[in-house]
Coordinates of C-alpha atoms in Angstrom, one line a residue:
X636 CA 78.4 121.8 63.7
X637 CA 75.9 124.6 64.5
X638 CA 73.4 122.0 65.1
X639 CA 75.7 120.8 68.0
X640 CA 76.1 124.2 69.7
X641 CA 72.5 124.4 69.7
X642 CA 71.9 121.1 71.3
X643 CA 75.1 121.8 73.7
X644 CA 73.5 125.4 74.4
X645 CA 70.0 123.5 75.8
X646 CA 72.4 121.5 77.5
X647 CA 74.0 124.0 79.4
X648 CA 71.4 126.3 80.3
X649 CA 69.5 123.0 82.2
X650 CA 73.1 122.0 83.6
X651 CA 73.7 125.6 85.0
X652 CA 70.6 125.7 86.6
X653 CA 71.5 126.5 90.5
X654 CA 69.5 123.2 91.5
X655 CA 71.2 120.8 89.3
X656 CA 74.7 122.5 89.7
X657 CA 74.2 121.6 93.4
X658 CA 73.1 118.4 92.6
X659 CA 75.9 117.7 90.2
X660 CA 78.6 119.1 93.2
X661 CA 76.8 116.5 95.8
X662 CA 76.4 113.6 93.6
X663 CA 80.2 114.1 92.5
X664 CA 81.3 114.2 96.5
X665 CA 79.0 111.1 97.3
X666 CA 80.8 109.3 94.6
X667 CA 83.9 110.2 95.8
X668 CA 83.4 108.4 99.3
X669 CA 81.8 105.5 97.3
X670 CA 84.5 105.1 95.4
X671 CA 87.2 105.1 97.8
X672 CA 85.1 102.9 100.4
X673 CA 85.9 98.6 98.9
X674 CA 82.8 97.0 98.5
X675 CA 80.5 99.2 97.6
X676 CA 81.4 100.3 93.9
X677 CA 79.0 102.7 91.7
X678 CA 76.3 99.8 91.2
X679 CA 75.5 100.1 94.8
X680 CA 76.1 103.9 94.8
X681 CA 73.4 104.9 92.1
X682 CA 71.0 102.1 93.2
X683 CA 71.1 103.4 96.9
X684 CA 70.4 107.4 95.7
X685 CA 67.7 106.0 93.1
X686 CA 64.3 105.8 95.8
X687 CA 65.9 109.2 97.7
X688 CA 65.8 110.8 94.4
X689 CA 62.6 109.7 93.6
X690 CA 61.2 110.5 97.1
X691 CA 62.5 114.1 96.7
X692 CA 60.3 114.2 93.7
X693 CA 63.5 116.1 91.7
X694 CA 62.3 116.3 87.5
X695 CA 63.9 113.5 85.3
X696 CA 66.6 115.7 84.0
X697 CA 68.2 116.7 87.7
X698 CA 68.1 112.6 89.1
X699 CA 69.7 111.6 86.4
X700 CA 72.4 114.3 86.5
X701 CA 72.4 113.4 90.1
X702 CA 73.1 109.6 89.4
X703 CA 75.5 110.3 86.8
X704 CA 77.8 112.2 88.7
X705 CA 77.6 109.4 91.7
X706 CA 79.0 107.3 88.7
X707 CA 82.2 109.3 87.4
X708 CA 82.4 110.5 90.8
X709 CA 83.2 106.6 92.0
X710 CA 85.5 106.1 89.5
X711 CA 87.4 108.7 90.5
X712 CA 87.4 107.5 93.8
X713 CA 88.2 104.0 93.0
X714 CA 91.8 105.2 92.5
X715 CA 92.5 107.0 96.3
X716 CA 92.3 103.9 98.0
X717 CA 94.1 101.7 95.5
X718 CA 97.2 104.2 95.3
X719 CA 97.6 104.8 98.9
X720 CA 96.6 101.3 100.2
X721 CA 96.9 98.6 97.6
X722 CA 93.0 98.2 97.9
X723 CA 91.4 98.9 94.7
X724 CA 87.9 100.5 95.5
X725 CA 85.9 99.0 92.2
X726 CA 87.6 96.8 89.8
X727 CA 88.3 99.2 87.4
X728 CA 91.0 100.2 89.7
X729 CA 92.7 97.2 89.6
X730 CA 95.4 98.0 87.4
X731 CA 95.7 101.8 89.0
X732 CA 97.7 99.6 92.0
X733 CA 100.5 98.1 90.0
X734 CA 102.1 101.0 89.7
X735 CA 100.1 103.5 91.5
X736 CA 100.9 101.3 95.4
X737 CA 105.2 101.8 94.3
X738 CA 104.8 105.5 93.8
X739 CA 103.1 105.8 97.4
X740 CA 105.9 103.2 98.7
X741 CA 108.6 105.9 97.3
X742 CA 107.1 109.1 98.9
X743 CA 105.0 110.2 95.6
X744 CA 101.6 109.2 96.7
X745 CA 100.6 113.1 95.9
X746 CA 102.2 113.4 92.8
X747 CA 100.5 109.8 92.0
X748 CA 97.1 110.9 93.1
X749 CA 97.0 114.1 91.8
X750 CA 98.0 112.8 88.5
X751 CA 95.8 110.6 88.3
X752 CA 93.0 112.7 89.0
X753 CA 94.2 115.1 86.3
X754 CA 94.0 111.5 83.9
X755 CA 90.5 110.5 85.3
X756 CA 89.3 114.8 84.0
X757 CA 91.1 114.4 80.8
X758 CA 89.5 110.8 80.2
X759 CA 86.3 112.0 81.0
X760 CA 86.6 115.2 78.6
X761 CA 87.9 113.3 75.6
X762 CA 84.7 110.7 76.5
X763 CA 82.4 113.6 76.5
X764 CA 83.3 115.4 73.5
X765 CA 83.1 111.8 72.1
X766 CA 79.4 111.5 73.0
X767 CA 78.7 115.0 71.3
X768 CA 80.2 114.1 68.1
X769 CA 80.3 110.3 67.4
X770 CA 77.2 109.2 69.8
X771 CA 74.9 108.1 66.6
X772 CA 77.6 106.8 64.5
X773 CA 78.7 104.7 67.6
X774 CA 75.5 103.3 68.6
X775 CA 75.1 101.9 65.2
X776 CA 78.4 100.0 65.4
X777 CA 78.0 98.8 69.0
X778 CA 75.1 97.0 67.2
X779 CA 78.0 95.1 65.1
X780 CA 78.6 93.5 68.3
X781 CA 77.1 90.1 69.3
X782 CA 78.1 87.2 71.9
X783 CA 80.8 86.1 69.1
X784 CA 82.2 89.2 69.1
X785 CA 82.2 89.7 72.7
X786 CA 83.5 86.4 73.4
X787 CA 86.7 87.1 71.0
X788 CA 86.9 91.0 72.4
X789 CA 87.8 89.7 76.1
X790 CA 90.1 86.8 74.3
X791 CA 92.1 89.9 73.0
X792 CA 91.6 91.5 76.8
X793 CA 93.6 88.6 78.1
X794 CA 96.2 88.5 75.2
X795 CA 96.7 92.2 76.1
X796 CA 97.5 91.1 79.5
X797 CA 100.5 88.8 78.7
X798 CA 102.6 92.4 78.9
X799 CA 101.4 91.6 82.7
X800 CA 103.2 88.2 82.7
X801 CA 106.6 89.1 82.8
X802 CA 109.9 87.2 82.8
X803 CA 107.7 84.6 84.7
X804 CA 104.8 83.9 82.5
X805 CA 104.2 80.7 83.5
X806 CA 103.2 82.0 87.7
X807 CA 101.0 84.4 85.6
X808 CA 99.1 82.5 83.7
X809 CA 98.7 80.0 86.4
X810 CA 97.2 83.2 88.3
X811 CA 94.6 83.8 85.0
X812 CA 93.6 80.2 84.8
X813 CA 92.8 80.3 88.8
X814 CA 90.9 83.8 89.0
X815 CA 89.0 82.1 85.7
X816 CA 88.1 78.8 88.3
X817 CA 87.2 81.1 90.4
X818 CA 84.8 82.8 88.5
X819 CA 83.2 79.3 87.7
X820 CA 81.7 78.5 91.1
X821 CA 78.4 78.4 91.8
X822 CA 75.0 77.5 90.0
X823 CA 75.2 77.7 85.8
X824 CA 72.9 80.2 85.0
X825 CA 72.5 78.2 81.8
X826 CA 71.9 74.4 83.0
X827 CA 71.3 75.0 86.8
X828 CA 74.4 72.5 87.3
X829 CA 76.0 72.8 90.6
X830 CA 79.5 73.7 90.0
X831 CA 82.6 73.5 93.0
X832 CA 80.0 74.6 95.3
X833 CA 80.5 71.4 97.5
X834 CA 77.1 71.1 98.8
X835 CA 77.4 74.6 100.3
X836 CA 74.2 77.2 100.3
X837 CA 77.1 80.3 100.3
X838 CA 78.5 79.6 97.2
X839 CA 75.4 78.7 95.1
X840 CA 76.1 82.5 93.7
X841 CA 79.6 82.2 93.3
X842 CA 82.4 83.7 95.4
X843 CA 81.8 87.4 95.1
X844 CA 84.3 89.8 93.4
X845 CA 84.3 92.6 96.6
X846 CA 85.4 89.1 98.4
X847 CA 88.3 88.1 96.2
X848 CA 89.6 91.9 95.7
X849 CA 89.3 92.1 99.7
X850 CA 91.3 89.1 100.2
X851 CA 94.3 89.0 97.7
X852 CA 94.7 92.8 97.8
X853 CA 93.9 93.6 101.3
X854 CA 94.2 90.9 103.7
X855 CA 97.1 89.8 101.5
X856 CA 99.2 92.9 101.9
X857 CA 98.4 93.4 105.6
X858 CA 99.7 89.9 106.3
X859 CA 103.1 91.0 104.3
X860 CA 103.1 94.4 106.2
X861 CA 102.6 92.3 109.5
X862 CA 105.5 89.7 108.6
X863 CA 107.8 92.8 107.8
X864 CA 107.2 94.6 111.0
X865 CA 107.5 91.2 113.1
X866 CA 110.9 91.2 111.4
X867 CA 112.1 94.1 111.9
X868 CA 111.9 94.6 108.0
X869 CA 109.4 97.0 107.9
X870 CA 110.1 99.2 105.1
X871 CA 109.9 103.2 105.7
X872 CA 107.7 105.2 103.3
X873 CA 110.0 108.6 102.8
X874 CA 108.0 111.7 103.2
X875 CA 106.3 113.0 100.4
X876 CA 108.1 116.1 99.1
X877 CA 106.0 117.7 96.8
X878 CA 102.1 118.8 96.8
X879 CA 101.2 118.1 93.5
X880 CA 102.5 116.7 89.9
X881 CA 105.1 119.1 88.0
X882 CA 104.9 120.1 84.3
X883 CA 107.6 117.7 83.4
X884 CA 105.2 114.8 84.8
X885 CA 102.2 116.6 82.5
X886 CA 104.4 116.4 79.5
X887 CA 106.0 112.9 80.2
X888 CA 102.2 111.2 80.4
X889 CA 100.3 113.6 77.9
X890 CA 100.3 111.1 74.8
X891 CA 99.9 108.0 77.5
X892 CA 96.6 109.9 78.8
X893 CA 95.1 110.8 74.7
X894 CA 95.6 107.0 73.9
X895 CA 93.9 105.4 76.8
X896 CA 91.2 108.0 77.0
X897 CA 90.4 106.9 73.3
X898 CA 91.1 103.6 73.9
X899 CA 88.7 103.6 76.9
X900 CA 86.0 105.6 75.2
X901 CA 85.6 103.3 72.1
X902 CA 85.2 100.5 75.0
X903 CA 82.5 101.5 77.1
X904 CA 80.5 102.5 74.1
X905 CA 80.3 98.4 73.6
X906 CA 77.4 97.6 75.8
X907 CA 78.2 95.3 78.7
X908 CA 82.4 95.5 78.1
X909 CA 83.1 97.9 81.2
X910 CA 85.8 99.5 82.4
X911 CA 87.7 97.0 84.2
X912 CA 88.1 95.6 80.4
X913 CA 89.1 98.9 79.4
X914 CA 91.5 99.8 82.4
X915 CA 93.3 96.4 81.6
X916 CA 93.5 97.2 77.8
X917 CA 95.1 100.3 78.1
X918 CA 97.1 99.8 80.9
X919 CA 98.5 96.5 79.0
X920 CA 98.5 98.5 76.0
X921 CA 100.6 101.1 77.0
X922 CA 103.1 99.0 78.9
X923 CA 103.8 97.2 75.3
X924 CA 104.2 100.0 73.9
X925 CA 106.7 102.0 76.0
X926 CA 108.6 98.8 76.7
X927 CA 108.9 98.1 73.0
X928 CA 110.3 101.5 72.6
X929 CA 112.8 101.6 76.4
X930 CA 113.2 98.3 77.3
X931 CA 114.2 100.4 80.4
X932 CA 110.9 101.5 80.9
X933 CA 109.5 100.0 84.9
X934 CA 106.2 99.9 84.9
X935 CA 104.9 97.9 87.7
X936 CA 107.4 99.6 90.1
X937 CA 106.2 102.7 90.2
X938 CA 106.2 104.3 86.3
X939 CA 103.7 107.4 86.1
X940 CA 102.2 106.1 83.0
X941 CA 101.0 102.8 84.7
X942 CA 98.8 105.4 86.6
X943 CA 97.6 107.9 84.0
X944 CA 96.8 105.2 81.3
X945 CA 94.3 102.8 83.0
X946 CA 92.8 106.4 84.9
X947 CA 92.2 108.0 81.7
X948 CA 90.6 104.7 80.1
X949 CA 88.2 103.9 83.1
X950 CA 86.8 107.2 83.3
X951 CA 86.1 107.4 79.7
X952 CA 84.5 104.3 79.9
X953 CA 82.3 105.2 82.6
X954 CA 81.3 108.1 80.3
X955 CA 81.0 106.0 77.0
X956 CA 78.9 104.0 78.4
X957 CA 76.0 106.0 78.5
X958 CA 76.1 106.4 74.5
X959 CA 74.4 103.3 73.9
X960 CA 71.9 103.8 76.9
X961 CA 70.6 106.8 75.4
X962 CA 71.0 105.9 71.8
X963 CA 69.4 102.6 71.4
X964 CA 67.9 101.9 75.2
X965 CA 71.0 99.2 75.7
X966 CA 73.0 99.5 79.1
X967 CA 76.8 100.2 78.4
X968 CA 77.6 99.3 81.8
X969 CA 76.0 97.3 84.9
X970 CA 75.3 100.8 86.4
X971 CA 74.1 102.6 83.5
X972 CA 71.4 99.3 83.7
X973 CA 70.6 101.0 87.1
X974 CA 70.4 104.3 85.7
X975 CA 68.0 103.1 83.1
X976 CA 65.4 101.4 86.0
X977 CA 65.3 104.4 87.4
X978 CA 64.4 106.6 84.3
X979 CA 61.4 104.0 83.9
X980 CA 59.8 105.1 87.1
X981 CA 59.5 108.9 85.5
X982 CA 57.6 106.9 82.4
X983 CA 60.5 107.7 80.0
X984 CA 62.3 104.7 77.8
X985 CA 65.8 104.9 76.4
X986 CA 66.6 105.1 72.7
X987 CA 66.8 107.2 69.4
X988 CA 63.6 109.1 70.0
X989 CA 64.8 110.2 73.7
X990 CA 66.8 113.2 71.5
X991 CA 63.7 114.8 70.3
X992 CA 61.2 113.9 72.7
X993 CA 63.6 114.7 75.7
X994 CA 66.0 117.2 74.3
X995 CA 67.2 118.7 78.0
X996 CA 67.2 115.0 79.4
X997 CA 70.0 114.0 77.0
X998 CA 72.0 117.2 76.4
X999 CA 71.7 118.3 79.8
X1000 CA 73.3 114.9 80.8
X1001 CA 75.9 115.7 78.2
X1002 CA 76.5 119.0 79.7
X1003 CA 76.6 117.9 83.7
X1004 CA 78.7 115.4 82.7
X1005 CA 81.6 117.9 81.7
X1006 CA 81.1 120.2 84.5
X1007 CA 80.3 117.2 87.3
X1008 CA 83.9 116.4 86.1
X1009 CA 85.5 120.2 86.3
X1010 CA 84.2 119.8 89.8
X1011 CA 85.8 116.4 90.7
X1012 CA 89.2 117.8 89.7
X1013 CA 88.9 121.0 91.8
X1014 CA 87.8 119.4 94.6
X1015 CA 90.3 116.3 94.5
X1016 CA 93.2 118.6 93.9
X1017 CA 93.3 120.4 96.9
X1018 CA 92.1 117.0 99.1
X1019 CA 95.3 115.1 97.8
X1020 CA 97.6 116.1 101.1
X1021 CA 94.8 115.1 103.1
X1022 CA 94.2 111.5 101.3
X1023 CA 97.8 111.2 101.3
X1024 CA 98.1 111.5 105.8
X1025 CA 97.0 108.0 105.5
X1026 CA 100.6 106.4 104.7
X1027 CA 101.7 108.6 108.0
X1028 CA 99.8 106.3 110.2
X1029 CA 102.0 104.0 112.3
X1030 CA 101.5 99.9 111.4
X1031 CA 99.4 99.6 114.5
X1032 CA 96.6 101.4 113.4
X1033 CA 96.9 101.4 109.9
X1034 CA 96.9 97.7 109.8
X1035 CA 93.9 97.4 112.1
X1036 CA 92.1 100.3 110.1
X1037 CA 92.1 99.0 106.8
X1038 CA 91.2 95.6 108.0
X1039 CA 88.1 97.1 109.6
X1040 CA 86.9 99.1 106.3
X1041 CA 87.9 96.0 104.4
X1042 CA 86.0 93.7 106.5
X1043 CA 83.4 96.5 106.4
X1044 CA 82.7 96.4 102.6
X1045 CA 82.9 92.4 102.6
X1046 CA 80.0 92.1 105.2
X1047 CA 77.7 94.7 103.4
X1048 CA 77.5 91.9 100.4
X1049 CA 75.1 89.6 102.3
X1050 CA 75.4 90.5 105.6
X1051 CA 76.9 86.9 106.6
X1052 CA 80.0 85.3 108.4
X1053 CA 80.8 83.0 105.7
X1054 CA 82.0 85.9 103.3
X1055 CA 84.5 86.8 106.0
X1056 CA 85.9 83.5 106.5
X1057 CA 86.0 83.1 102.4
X1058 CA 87.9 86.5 102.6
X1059 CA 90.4 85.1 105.5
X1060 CA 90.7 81.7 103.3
X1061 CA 91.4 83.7 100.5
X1062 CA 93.7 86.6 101.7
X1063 CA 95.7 83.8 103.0
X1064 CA 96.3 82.0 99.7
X1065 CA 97.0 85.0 98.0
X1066 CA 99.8 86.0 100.5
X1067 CA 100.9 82.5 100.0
X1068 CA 100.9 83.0 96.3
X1069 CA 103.0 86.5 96.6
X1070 CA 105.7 85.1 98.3
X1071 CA 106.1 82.0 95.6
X1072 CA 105.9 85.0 93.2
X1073 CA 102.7 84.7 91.6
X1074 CA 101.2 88.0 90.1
X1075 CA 97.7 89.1 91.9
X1076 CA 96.3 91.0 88.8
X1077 CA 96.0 88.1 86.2
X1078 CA 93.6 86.5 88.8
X1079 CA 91.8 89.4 90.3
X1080 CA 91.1 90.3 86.1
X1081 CA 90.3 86.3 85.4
X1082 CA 87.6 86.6 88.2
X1083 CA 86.1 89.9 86.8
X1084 CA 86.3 88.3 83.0
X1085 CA 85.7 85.5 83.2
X1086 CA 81.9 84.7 83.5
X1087 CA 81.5 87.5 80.9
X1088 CA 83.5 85.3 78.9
X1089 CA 81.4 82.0 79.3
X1090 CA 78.3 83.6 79.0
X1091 CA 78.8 85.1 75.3
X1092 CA 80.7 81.9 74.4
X1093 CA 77.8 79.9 75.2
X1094 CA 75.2 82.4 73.7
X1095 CA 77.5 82.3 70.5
X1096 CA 77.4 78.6 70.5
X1097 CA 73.5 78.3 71.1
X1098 CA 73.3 80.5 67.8
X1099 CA 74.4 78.2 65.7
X1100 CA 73.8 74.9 68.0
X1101 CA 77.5 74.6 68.6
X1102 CA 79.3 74.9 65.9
X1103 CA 82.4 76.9 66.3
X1104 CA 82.6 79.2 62.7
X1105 CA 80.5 81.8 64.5
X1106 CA 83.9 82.7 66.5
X1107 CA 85.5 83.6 63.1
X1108 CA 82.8 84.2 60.8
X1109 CA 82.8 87.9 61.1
X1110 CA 85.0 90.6 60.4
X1111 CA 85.0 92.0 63.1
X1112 CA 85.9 88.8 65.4
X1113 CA 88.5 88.2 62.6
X1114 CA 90.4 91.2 63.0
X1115 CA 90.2 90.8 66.7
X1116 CA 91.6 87.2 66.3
X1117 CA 94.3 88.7 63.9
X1118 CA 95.0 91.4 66.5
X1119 CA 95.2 88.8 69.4
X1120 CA 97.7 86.3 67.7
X1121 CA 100.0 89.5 67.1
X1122 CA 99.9 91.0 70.3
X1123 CA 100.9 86.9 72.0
X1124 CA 103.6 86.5 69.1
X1125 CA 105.4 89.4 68.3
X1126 CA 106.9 90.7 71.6
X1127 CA 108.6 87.4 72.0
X1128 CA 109.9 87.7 68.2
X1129 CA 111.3 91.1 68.8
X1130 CA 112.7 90.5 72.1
X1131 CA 114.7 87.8 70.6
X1132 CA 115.4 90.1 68.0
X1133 CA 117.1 92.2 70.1
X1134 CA 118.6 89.7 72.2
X1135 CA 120.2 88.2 69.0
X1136 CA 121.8 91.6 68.2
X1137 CA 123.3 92.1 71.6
X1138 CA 124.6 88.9 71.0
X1139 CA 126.1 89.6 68.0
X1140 CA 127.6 93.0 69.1
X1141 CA 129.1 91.5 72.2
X1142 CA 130.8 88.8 69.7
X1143 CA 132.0 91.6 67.5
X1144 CA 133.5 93.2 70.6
X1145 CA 135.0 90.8 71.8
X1146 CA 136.7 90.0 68.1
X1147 CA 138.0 93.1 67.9
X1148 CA 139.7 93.0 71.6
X1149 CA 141.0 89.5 70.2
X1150 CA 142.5 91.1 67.0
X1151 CA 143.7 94.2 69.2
X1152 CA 145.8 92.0 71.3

């Protein structure tokens, strides 16, 4: 333990330095607008600030603080857009909109943002106190996990999201199976087969996910919002009556926000499994879980804990995910990957012997991390009544706006036309799909998944020349099979449980009314 408060001592004094402490304040800020802007996502975020950084000649230790922050600063951000506009601003926000988009509808979109940003600091807190104490003992059993295990790990991410089914499971797994098509388009990175790209140049790389988020989030809700008004239908959002969540709130989401920070933490230390997989997890997770205790409970129409739990896991993701970068030299996440090219152009290489050779690189990390994520809280608090002005806008230039920043994020992929016409294409099946009742999520997570999924299948298989007993060989991928087949068979089991003993006490009752009379 003293050992730690040494290391967390280093940590600090580099951290409190005046240069990286403005550093850490700007890189948070930067995040922020990345975050909340569709399209551009902390990928592009850290790889844009990576040559500035380098041109400004800053030491190691500061661009990397610098970078970091951009990071947990867009996965705070990530959340704004998606609460207030249905437009998730990275994918990890995804799930933030099911219930998050209802609470704005009702006049909380303050209480729902600030809640959410106390989630996202309380995520990242549990996450960094994670990487203090566990960050050896983790890297070592991230190591447990190959393509086999992957493969099975995002099977269990989809079981989870049967809770996202509903009464209609049959529209929502129709929606699963066509985000998973979806993610199949383009060239196989394996055989160089052309797949549903019908002899078209623009899809040789596959539809991009900025383009189907766009379309069945954004486009798909302005054409509802448009139908509405042209009918008259319109619907009002009440004012919003308070600044900021209550201590009621706190207590109602406290154990929600502990379990998905965890949850989300233990995630992103696997390398590669990201926070969208974590969001989805938790957020799944939860609903179960409180629906199994109050089958009153209504998430996806607006419950606070279908904002706090997939908030609290994506952010201490994002954070996980620098435990295996720095312990073994593995990226935890696509942008750590970044974060990692640009610590080779100071000369320095990832991995165990980073802690000694670079003591202040790592620890100061560590400690930047905690306070980059003090700051984000202090300075989303007070911005929440200014993000929230947005749902004041009259239709006809809200609708306009948002189409514009959409439109915006979709042209920055590849700066051609054809991704705006995909977007229109798409925008208008999804609004399509919506009004036969077909869930958004399932597909938007099957597109994100999916080609995560095919790729460690097929590395799996290439192991062992196709035969299947890798999948189950382990026992890691055989608790996670275990785990699946629970999670798909016993809701239904105890729902018909319960069903069975309603019907039983209705038939007692109504004995006993018989017998009375």
């Amino acid at each position: 333990m003293s050992q730690i408060f040494d290391h967390l001592s280093i940590g600090f004094d580099v951290a409190f330095s005046w240069l990286n402490l403005l550093v850490a304040a700007l890189g948070a800020f930067l995040g922020t607008l990345v975050g909340v802007l569709p399209g551009l996502g902390p990928i592009n975020g850290v790889a844009m600030l990576i040559p500035i950084a380098y041109a400004l000649n800053l030491p190691p230790e500061t661009a990397l603080i610098l970078l970091a922050a951009v990071y947990v600063g867009a996965e705070y951000g990530g959340r704004i857009s998606a609460i207030l506009i249905n437009v998730p601003g990275e994918a990890s926000a995804i799930m933030t909109t099911l219930d998050g988009y209802p609470l704005s509808r009702k006049g909380l979109s303050n209480v729902a943002l600030s809640l959410s940003g106390w989630s996202a600091f309380c995520g990242s807190l549990v996450a960094t106190i994670g990487v203090i104490v566990l960050a050896p003992l983790l890297a070592r059993w991230a190591l447990a996990f190959g393509p086999a295990e992957y493969f099975v790990l995002i099977v269990f991410a989809f079981c989870c999201l049967t809770s996202l089914l509903g009464r209609q499971p049959v529209k929502g797994t129709l929606s699963a199976m066509l985000g998973l098509a979806i993610a199949t388009v383009g060239v196989d990175a394996n055989s160089g087969v052309y797949r549903y790209t019908f002899d078209s140049v623009h899809l040789f790389d596959g539809i991009d996910f900025v383009v189907v988020v766009i379309a069945l989030f954004a486009i798909a809700e302005l054409l509802e919002l448009l139908e509405s008004t042209i009918r008259g239908e319109a619907p009002e959002v009440p004012p919003n009556e308070r600044k900021l969540f209550n201590l009621k709130e706190l207590l109602f989401t406290k154990w929600t926000v502990l379990r998905s920070a965890v949850l989300g933490f233990f995630i992103g230390v696997l390398p590669g499994a990201g926070a969208s997989v974590a969001s989805a997890v938790a957020y799944s997770n939860e609903k179960r879980y409180q629906e199994s205790r109050d089958p009153d409970a209504c998430f996806g129409s607006g419950d606070l804990r279908g904002v706090t739990a997939p908030e609290a896991a994506s952010t201490a993701s994002a954070v996980g995910s620098f435990v295996p970068m720095l312990t073994l030299g593995v990226p935890g996440s696509g942008t750590t990957a970044v974060m990692m090219g640009a610590l080779t152009l100071y000369n320095i290489t990832p991995g165990p012997v980073l802690f000694d050779t670079k003591p202040e690189l790592v620890w100061g990390l560590v400690a930047s991390l905690f306070i980059a994520n003090v700051l984000l809280f202090l300075m989303n608090i007070p911005m929440v009544r200014v993000f929230s002005k947005v749902l004041s806008l009259p239709n006809w230039l809200l609708v306009p706006g948002i189409l514009c920043i959409s439109y915006i994020g979709v042209y920055a992929i590849n700066a051609g036309t054809f991704d705006l016409t995909m977007a229109a294409f798409l925008g208008l099946v999804g609004y399509l799909l919506r009004k036969a009742g077909v869930p958004m999520a399932p597909m938007v997570l099957g597109v994100v998944l999916g080609d995560m999924m095919e790729q460690n299948l097929r590395r799996a298989l290439s192991i062992t020349n196709g035969e299947l007993h890798i999948l189950w060989d382990s026992p890691i991928t055989q608790g996670l099979w275990i785990v699946s087949l629970l999670i798909v068979v016993v809701p239904p089991l105890l729902r018909w449980r319960r069903a069975r003993r309603r019907g039983k006490g209705e038939a007692v009752d109504d004995d006993l009314v018989a017998a009375d009379d």
